[in-house]
């Protein structure tokens, strides 16, 4: 069903909102959905059972714990911080929005490193924050750290997505530290995909020495809970206070809190799947790299997706969807990502299927 805004209604909207269109993730019913970086393995069956049992105990006649203290305590214990350093949200997206609500706005500046996750710019602009771009290198897709450190000197918020969506690279913690030291405002390290990155890649150890650092995590990716909507940040208690001040009190409902507590108690059960996704990533990457003779290029990834450049990318994307029932994400019209698709790493069968179809289609495109 198409949602649209009529001209008279648009005229009533605040200008920064009137500039937007309703979000359409472009989902089509397909057999193989590798478009949204979900964990396509799902939860381990024993965790799924425990989640169901926990859900059955919830009393929904009462309001949820406003700050989700059960979740906060578990997150705090896991990450070795105090519960006061944890803020929970309705998905990481809500926390990103609240960060801009609290620290963005007119007269404030976001420093962003495109191509990256599109919601940073979207939410910044919605609350009328000026956006300064420090673009990534056109060839390596890596950020220009020296330029970022310079731009950070006048920023209210710097966002570092690491591993970056959709390019897959990690920013070294030493570089994140330089940005934190230069920035008078808040530095958000978005580590939504951190569980797929090598040890030592996280900016988390900097929290103790850099009170302007905020590290974002989500249960949507590694922990197979995208439908549940649970994200959290680790930050200085005072920054958590600022986020708590602007948040709506009951956005993380009792059912999600109960499920999230169970997932966090059982988080070790996800380790084999995460390791499998990492090994599948390398296998899929090798399979697609072998198509370099057909004009295919794959960038290294520390995440659960690959950024892949293919000839006539939009045509290939359409053929994957309509002929092969495989959905990946089309970034080919995003500046800096011309010709690029983002392929989520799925199960071995899903990866074989997307690899063989990409091999066939890029051969056809080349010959035709
Ligand atoms: C998926 C994602 C998030 C958070 O997703 P939620 O489902 O809202 O928790 C945050 N940042 C990036 C870069 C992501 O890809």
Tab-separated table of N, CA and C in Angstrom, residues 197-326:
chain	number	residue	atom	x	y	z
A	197	UNK	N	33.064	-8.162	14.125
A	197	UNK	CA	34.394	-7.587	13.881
A	197	UNK	C	35.447	-8.330	14.702
A	198	UNK	N	36.713	-8.251	14.303
A	198	UNK	CA	37.762	-8.944	15.058
A	198	UNK	C	37.931	-8.354	16.457
A	199	UNK	N	38.499	-9.156	17.359
A	199	UNK	CA	38.780	-8.667	18.717
A	199	UNK	C	39.657	-7.425	18.624
A	200	UNK	N	39.407	-6.485	19.511
A	200	UNK	CA	40.231	-5.272	19.538
A	200	UNK	C	39.729	-4.168	18.632
A	201	UNK	N	38.631	-4.418	17.911
A	201	UNK	CA	38.124	-3.407	16.977
A	201	UNK	C	37.212	-2.387	17.650
A	202	UNK	N	36.703	-2.721	18.838
A	202	UNK	CA	35.707	-1.855	19.469
A	202	UNK	C	36.338	-0.639	20.125
A	203	UNK	N	35.585	0.469	20.114
A	203	UNK	CA	36.011	1.699	20.791
A	203	UNK	C	35.678	1.658	22.282
A	204	UNK	N	35.009	0.589	22.706
A	204	UNK	CA	34.517	0.515	24.086
A	204	UNK	C	35.568	0.781	25.168
A	205	UNK	N	36.807	0.258	25.035
A	205	UNK	CA	37.788	0.531	26.094
A	205	UNK	C	38.085	2.019	26.290
A	206	UNK	N	37.731	2.850	25.304
A	206	UNK	CA	37.979	4.287	25.423
A	206	UNK	C	36.977	4.979	26.339
A	207	UNK	N	35.863	4.302	26.646
A	207	UNK	CA	34.807	4.961	27.420
A	207	UNK	C	35.336	5.502	28.755
A	208	UNK	N	36.241	4.732	29.383
A	208	UNK	CA	36.731	5.101	30.708
A	208	UNK	C	37.497	6.416	30.681
A	209	UNK	N	38.122	6.708	29.539
A	209	UNK	CA	38.979	7.903	29.471
A	209	UNK	C	38.400	9.012	28.597
A	210	UNK	N	37.315	8.730	27.875
A	210	UNK	CA	36.756	9.719	26.942
A	210	UNK	C	35.266	9.901	27.212
A	211	UNK	N	34.918	10.837	28.119
A	211	UNK	CA	33.516	10.977	28.545
A	211	UNK	C	32.576	11.478	27.449
A	212	UNK	N	33.110	11.914	26.316
A	212	UNK	CA	32.215	12.354	25.227
A	212	UNK	C	31.926	11.232	24.221
A	213	UNK	N	32.428	10.031	24.509
A	213	UNK	CA	32.187	8.903	23.602
A	213	UNK	C	30.892	8.171	23.972
A	214	UNK	N	30.106	7.854	22.954
A	214	UNK	CA	28.887	7.059	23.114
A	214	UNK	C	29.031	5.849	22.194
A	215	UNK	N	28.904	4.634	22.733
A	215	UNK	CA	29.006	3.416	21.906
A	215	UNK	C	27.619	2.792	21.795
A	216	UNK	N	27.177	2.607	20.541
A	216	UNK	CA	25.835	2.068	20.284
A	216	UNK	C	25.887	0.598	19.896
A	217	UNK	N	24.968	-0.184	20.473
A	217	UNK	CA	24.806	-1.598	20.116
A	217	UNK	C	23.327	-1.892	19.879
A	218	UNK	N	23.075	-3.025	19.260
A	218	UNK	CA	21.691	-3.447	19.034
A	218	UNK	C	21.605	-4.963	19.136
A	219	UNK	N	20.420	-5.451	19.492
A	219	UNK	CA	20.184	-6.898	19.436
A	219	UNK	C	19.641	-7.313	18.067
A	220	UNK	N	19.527	-6.344	17.124
A	220	UNK	CA	18.889	-6.627	15.834
A	220	UNK	C	19.725	-7.481	14.902
A	221	UNK	N	21.035	-7.444	15.019
A	221	UNK	CA	21.871	-8.072	14.009
A	221	UNK	C	22.400	-9.403	14.551
A	222	UNK	N	23.468	-9.385	15.330
A	222	UNK	CA	24.059	-10.641	15.803
A	222	UNK	C	23.064	-11.468	16.626
A	223	UNK	N	22.176	-10.806	17.360
A	223	UNK	CA	21.312	-11.525	18.300
A	223	UNK	C	19.917	-11.817	17.747
A	224	UNK	N	19.760	-11.665	16.426
A	224	UNK	CA	18.553	-12.173	15.738
A	224	UNK	C	17.257	-11.629	16.317
A	225	UNK	N	17.258	-10.343	16.719
A	225	UNK	CA	16.082	-9.777	17.397
A	225	UNK	C	15.624	-8.476	16.725
A	226	UNK	N	15.757	-8.411	15.395
A	226	UNK	CA	15.383	-7.179	14.681
A	226	UNK	C	13.913	-6.834	14.870
A	227	UNK	N	13.079	-7.886	14.944
A	227	UNK	CA	11.651	-7.645	15.111
A	227	UNK	C	11.289	-7.166	16.504
A	228	UNK	N	12.172	-7.409	17.477
A	228	UNK	CA	11.885	-7.035	18.859
A	228	UNK	C	12.173	-5.588	19.170
A	229	UNK	N	13.120	-4.976	18.457
A	229	UNK	CA	13.487	-3.580	18.641
A	229	UNK	C	14.149	-3.332	20.001
A	230	UNK	N	15.402	-3.653	20.129
A	230	UNK	CA	16.115	-3.355	21.369
A	230	UNK	C	17.548	-2.940	21.044
A	231	UNK	N	17.838	-1.681	21.344
A	231	UNK	CA	19.203	-1.176	21.197
A	231	UNK	C	19.663	-0.591	22.511
A	232	UNK	N	20.968	-0.376	22.653
A	232	UNK	CA	21.452	0.265	23.876
A	232	UNK	C	22.717	1.048	23.595
A	233	UNK	N	22.957	2.047	24.420
A	233	UNK	CA	24.238	2.757	24.335
A	233	UNK	C	24.968	2.639	25.659
A	234	UNK	N	26.288	2.685	25.557
A	234	UNK	CA	27.184	2.794	26.711
A	234	UNK	C	27.768	4.196	26.642
A	235	UNK	N	27.677	4.933	27.737
A	235	UNK	CA	28.152	6.317	27.729
A	235	UNK	C	28.356	6.799	29.156
A	236	UNK	N	28.945	7.960	29.284
A	236	UNK	CA	29.078	8.610	30.582
A	236	UNK	C	27.666	8.777	31.193
A	237	UNK	N	27.510	8.560	32.521
A	237	UNK	CA	26.177	8.668	33.133
A	237	UNK	C	25.472	9.991	32.835
A	238	UNK	N	26.238	11.033	32.678
A	238	UNK	CA	25.633	12.325	32.399
A	238	UNK	C	25.052	12.390	30.975
A	239	UNK	N	25.724	11.735	30.043
A	239	UNK	CA	25.205	11.654	28.668
A	239	UNK	C	23.961	10.759	28.646
A	240	UNK	N	23.999	9.668	29.425
A	240	UNK	CA	22.809	8.821	29.559
A	240	UNK	C	21.653	9.651	30.123
A	241	UNK	N	21.959	10.529	31.071
A	241	UNK	CA	20.931	11.412	31.636
A	241	UNK	C	20.300	12.295	30.566
A	242	UNK	N	21.130	12.831	29.668
A	242	UNK	CA	20.613	13.691	28.593
A	242	UNK	C	19.687	12.895	27.678
A	243	UNK	N	20.080	11.660	27.375
A	243	UNK	CA	19.231	10.815	26.513
A	243	UNK	C	17.936	10.447	27.239
A	244	UNK	N	18.048	10.174	28.545
A	244	UNK	CA	16.863	9.808	29.328
A	244	UNK	C	15.905	10.990	29.435
A	245	UNK	N	16.449	12.192	29.393
A	245	UNK	CA	15.595	13.384	29.505
A	245	UNK	C	14.703	13.568	28.287
A	246	UNK	N	15.201	13.214	27.099
A	246	UNK	CA	14.416	13.455	25.886
A	246	UNK	C	13.606	12.235	25.443
A	247	UNK	N	13.884	11.080	26.017
A	247	UNK	CA	13.226	9.872	25.513
A	247	UNK	C	11.776	9.795	25.989
A	248	UNK	N	10.938	9.124	25.221
A	248	UNK	CA	9.589	8.818	25.678
A	248	UNK	C	9.711	7.644	26.642
A	249	UNK	N	9.039	7.724	27.804
A	249	UNK	CA	9.340	6.776	28.873
A	249	UNK	C	9.054	5.304	28.560
A	250	UNK	N	8.047	5.000	27.741
A	250	UNK	CA	7.624	3.595	27.646
A	250	UNK	C	7.838	2.990	26.269
A	251	UNK	N	8.865	3.432	25.544
A	251	UNK	CA	9.028	2.922	24.181
A	251	UNK	C	9.550	1.490	24.146
A	252	UNK	N	10.210	1.040	25.206
A	252	UNK	CA	10.673	-0.357	25.238
A	252	UNK	C	9.666	-1.133	26.078
A	253	UNK	N	8.813	-1.897	25.427
A	253	UNK	CA	7.670	-2.485	26.124
A	253	UNK	C	8.079	-3.684	26.981
A	254	UNK	N	7.138	-4.134	27.821
A	254	UNK	CA	7.446	-5.218	28.779
A	254	UNK	C	7.809	-6.519	28.087
A	255	UNK	N	7.154	-6.800	26.961
A	255	UNK	CA	7.442	-8.052	26.251
A	255	UNK	C	8.868	-8.045	25.720
A	256	UNK	N	9.248	-6.920	25.136
A	256	UNK	CA	10.607	-6.797	24.594
A	256	UNK	C	11.637	-6.843	25.726
A	257	UNK	N	11.338	-6.203	26.844
A	257	UNK	CA	12.273	-6.245	27.977
A	257	UNK	C	12.473	-7.680	28.461
A	258	UNK	N	11.375	-8.420	28.567
A	258	UNK	CA	11.479	-9.809	29.043
A	258	UNK	C	12.283	-10.660	28.056
A	259	UNK	N	12.003	-10.493	26.768
A	259	UNK	CA	12.741	-11.254	25.755
A	259	UNK	C	14.217	-10.864	25.769
A	260	UNK	N	14.486	-9.575	25.864
A	260	UNK	CA	15.871	-9.093	25.822
A	260	UNK	C	16.668	-9.606	27.021
A	261	UNK	N	16.038	-9.639	28.201
A	261	UNK	CA	16.743	-10.164	29.385
A	261	UNK	C	17.148	-11.618	29.151
A	262	UNK	N	16.255	-12.381	28.539
A	262	UNK	CA	16.549	-13.796	28.261
A	262	UNK	C	17.692	-13.910	27.248
A	263	UNK	N	17.627	-13.124	26.198
A	263	UNK	CA	18.685	-13.159	25.180
A	263	UNK	C	20.029	-12.794	25.809
A	264	UNK	N	20.027	-11.774	26.662
A	264	UNK	CA	21.289	-11.342	27.273
A	264	UNK	C	21.820	-12.411	28.224
A	265	UNK	N	20.928	-13.070	28.967
A	265	UNK	CA	21.364	-14.167	29.852
A	265	UNK	C	21.961	-15.313	29.043
A	266	UNK	N	21.450	-15.503	27.823
A	266	UNK	CA	21.851	-16.639	26.984
A	266	UNK	C	22.793	-16.233	25.863
A	267	UNK	N	23.440	-15.081	26.004
A	267	UNK	CA	24.138	-14.557	24.820
A	267	UNK	C	25.261	-15.464	24.321
A	268	UNK	N	25.842	-16.280	25.221
A	268	UNK	CA	26.912	-17.184	24.773
A	268	UNK	C	26.398	-18.203	23.751
A	269	UNK	N	25.105	-18.492	23.791
A	269	UNK	CA	24.531	-19.476	22.858
A	269	UNK	C	24.560	-18.957	21.414
A	270	UNK	N	24.764	-17.646	21.237
A	270	UNK	CA	24.805	-17.085	19.883
A	270	UNK	C	26.202	-17.165	19.257
A	271	UNK	N	27.206	-17.460	20.083
A	271	UNK	CA	28.592	-17.417	19.591
A	271	UNK	C	28.831	-18.325	18.374
A	272	UNK	N	28.305	-19.575	18.387
A	272	UNK	CA	28.558	-20.424	17.202
A	272	UNK	C	27.966	-19.834	15.918
A	273	UNK	N	26.765	-19.252	15.997
A	273	UNK	CA	26.168	-18.658	14.797
A	273	UNK	C	26.976	-17.458	14.315
A	274	UNK	N	27.419	-16.642	15.263
A	274	UNK	CA	28.206	-15.465	14.880
A	274	UNK	C	29.497	-15.916	14.187
A	275	UNK	N	30.142	-16.952	14.754
A	275	UNK	CA	31.374	-17.471	14.133
A	275	UNK	C	31.086	-18.034	12.745
A	276	UNK	N	29.941	-18.677	12.599
A	276	UNK	CA	29.553	-19.239	11.302
A	276	UNK	C	29.339	-18.119	10.279
A	277	UNK	N	28.677	-17.048	10.695
A	277	UNK	CA	28.430	-15.919	9.778
A	277	UNK	C	29.766	-15.313	9.330
A	278	UNK	N	30.707	-15.218	10.279
A	278	UNK	CA	32.019	-14.670	9.927
A	278	UNK	C	32.730	-15.582	8.920
A	279	UNK	N	32.656	-16.891	9.125
A	279	UNK	CA	33.338	-17.779	8.175
A	279	UNK	C	32.606	-17.800	6.832
A	280	UNK	N	31.284	-17.727	6.863
A	280	UNK	CA	30.514	-17.635	5.614
A	280	UNK	C	30.807	-16.334	4.867
A	281	UNK	N	31.030	-15.269	5.626
A	281	UNK	CA	31.377	-13.987	4.997
A	281	UNK	C	32.640	-14.137	4.163
A	282	UNK	N	33.630	-14.812	4.732
A	282	UNK	CA	34.892	-14.978	4.024
A	282	UNK	C	34.722	-15.898	2.812
A	283	UNK	N	33.883	-16.901	2.960
A	283	UNK	CA	33.636	-17.825	1.850
A	283	UNK	C	32.888	-17.112	0.715
A	284	UNK	N	31.864	-16.342	1.069
A	284	UNK	CA	31.094	-15.604	0.056
A	284	UNK	C	31.973	-14.546	-0.612
A	285	UNK	N	32.792	-13.897	0.203
A	285	UNK	CA	33.688	-12.875	-0.330
A	285	UNK	C	34.643	-13.480	-1.363
A	286	UNK	N	35.173	-14.661	-1.045
A	286	UNK	CA	36.088	-15.333	-1.975
A	286	UNK	C	35.360	-15.719	-3.259
A	287	UNK	N	34.124	-16.218	-3.121
A	287	UNK	CA	33.352	-16.631	-4.299
A	287	UNK	C	33.082	-15.437	-5.214
A	288	UNK	N	32.765	-14.296	-4.629
A	288	UNK	CA	32.458	-13.115	-5.446
A	288	UNK	C	33.745	-12.472	-5.982
A	289	UNK	N	34.809	-12.535	-5.206
A	289	UNK	CA	36.091	-11.992	-5.681
A	289	UNK	C	36.575	-12.751	-6.911
A	290	UNK	N	36.206	-14.032	-6.985
A	290	UNK	CA	36.612	-14.854	-8.138
A	290	UNK	C	35.951	-14.380	-9.425
A	291	UNK	N	34.958	-13.467	-9.315
A	291	UNK	CA	34.273	-12.944	-10.505
A	291	UNK	C	34.897	-11.637	-10.984
A	292	UNK	N	36.109	-11.346	-10.551
A	292	UNK	CA	36.715	-10.057	-10.919
A	292	UNK	C	36.851	-9.920	-12.433
A	293	UNK	N	37.034	-11.054	-13.126
A	293	UNK	CA	37.101	-11.026	-14.582
A	293	UNK	C	35.792	-10.583	-15.232
A	294	UNK	N	34.698	-10.683	-14.465
A	294	UNK	CA	33.388	-10.241	-14.957
A	294	UNK	C	33.041	-8.862	-14.408
A	295	UNK	N	34.075	-8.160	-13.934
A	295	UNK	CA	33.870	-6.782	-13.484
A	295	UNK	C	33.325	-6.654	-12.079
A	296	UNK	N	33.383	-7.750	-11.281
A	296	UNK	CA	32.867	-7.703	-9.912
A	296	UNK	C	33.988	-7.320	-8.949
A	297	UNK	N	33.677	-6.430	-8.011
A	297	UNK	CA	34.655	-6.068	-6.985
A	297	UNK	C	34.010	-6.190	-5.608
A	298	UNK	N	34.740	-6.734	-4.660
A	298	UNK	CA	34.240	-6.902	-3.294
A	298	UNK	C	35.188	-6.182	-2.349
A	299	UNK	N	34.653	-5.390	-1.428
A	299	UNK	CA	35.498	-4.745	-0.429
A	299	UNK	C	35.611	-5.637	0.807
A	300	UNK	N	36.745	-5.548	1.526
A	300	UNK	CA	36.882	-6.339	2.759
A	300	UNK	C	35.807	-5.920	3.763
A	301	UNK	N	35.272	-6.848	4.519
A	301	UNK	CA	34.216	-6.528	5.477
A	301	UNK	C	34.495	-7.142	6.837
A	302	UNK	N	34.223	-6.362	7.884
A	302	UNK	CA	34.295	-6.870	9.261
A	302	UNK	C	32.889	-7.020	9.822
A	303	UNK	N	31.919	-7.193	8.945
A	303	UNK	CA	30.530	-7.165	9.371
A	303	UNK	C	29.788	-8.410	8.876
A	304	UNK	N	28.454	-8.366	8.833
A	304	UNK	CA	27.703	-9.514	8.318
A	304	UNK	C	27.118	-9.216	6.938
A	305	UNK	N	27.819	-8.359	6.191
A	305	UNK	CA	27.390	-8.049	4.823
A	305	UNK	C	28.627	-7.732	4.002
A	306	UNK	N	28.431	-7.739	2.676
A	306	UNK	CA	29.521	-7.377	1.767
A	306	UNK	C	29.047	-6.260	0.865
A	307	UNK	N	29.930	-5.325	0.602
A	307	UNK	CA	29.673	-4.281	-0.379
A	307	UNK	C	30.318	-4.755	-1.687
A	308	UNK	N	29.495	-4.865	-2.719
A	308	UNK	CA	29.925	-5.498	-3.967
A	308	UNK	C	29.614	-4.566	-5.133
A	309	UNK	N	30.605	-4.313	-5.983
A	309	UNK	CA	30.345	-3.521	-7.190
A	309	UNK	C	30.207	-4.458	-8.372
A	310	UNK	N	29.127	-4.301	-9.128
A	310	UNK	CA	28.908	-5.151	-10.301
A	310	UNK	C	28.534	-4.271	-11.495
A	311	UNK	N	28.872	-4.705	-12.704
A	311	UNK	CA	28.453	-3.954	-13.886
A	311	UNK	C	26.924	-3.934	-13.971
A	312	UNK	N	26.382	-2.815	-14.385
A	312	UNK	CA	24.918	-2.634	-14.529
A	312	UNK	C	24.188	-3.130	-13.277
A	313	UNK	N	24.563	-2.534	-12.172
A	313	UNK	CA	24.114	-3.037	-10.866
A	313	UNK	C	22.596	-3.030	-10.713
A	314	UNK	N	21.956	-1.966	-11.152
A	314	UNK	CA	20.506	-1.911	-10.932
A	314	UNK	C	19.779	-3.018	-11.703
A	315	UNK	N	20.236	-3.273	-12.944
A	315	UNK	CA	19.659	-4.374	-13.736
A	315	UNK	C	19.875	-5.718	-13.056
A	316	UNK	N	21.081	-5.897	-12.540
A	316	UNK	CA	21.398	-7.153	-11.844
A	316	UNK	C	20.522	-7.291	-10.604
A	317	UNK	N	20.351	-6.185	-9.882
A	317	UNK	CA	19.508	-6.201	-8.672
A	317	UNK	C	18.079	-6.627	-9.013
A	318	UNK	N	17.550	-6.038	-10.098
A	318	UNK	CA	16.181	-6.372	-10.528
A	318	UNK	C	16.064	-7.836	-10.930
A	319	UNK	N	17.064	-8.325	-11.662
A	319	UNK	CA	17.024	-9.716	-12.121
A	319	UNK	C	17.118	-10.664	-10.934
A	320	UNK	N	17.950	-10.318	-9.942
A	320	UNK	CA	18.032	-11.151	-8.730
A	320	UNK	C	16.663	-11.237	-8.073
A	321	UNK	N	15.995	-10.107	-7.975
A	321	UNK	CA	14.698	-10.076	-7.297
A	321	UNK	C	13.622	-10.799	-8.113
A	322	UNK	N	13.530	-10.450	-9.388
A	322	UNK	CA	12.371	-10.892	-10.169
A	322	UNK	C	12.558	-12.264	-10.811
A	323	UNK	N	13.805	-12.636	-11.123
A	323	UNK	CA	14.037	-13.947	-11.746
A	323	UNK	C	14.478	-14.985	-10.737
A	324	UNK	N	15.190	-14.545	-9.677
A	324	UNK	CA	15.815	-15.513	-8.771
A	324	UNK	C	15.199	-15.505	-7.372
A	325	UNK	N	14.247	-14.572	-7.111
A	325	UNK	CA	13.633	-14.447	-5.789
A	325	UNK	C	14.681	-14.241	-4.680
A	326	UNK	N	15.680	-13.397	-5.005
A	326	UNK	CA	16.718	-13.047	-4.027
A	326	UNK	C	16.704	-11.528	-3.882
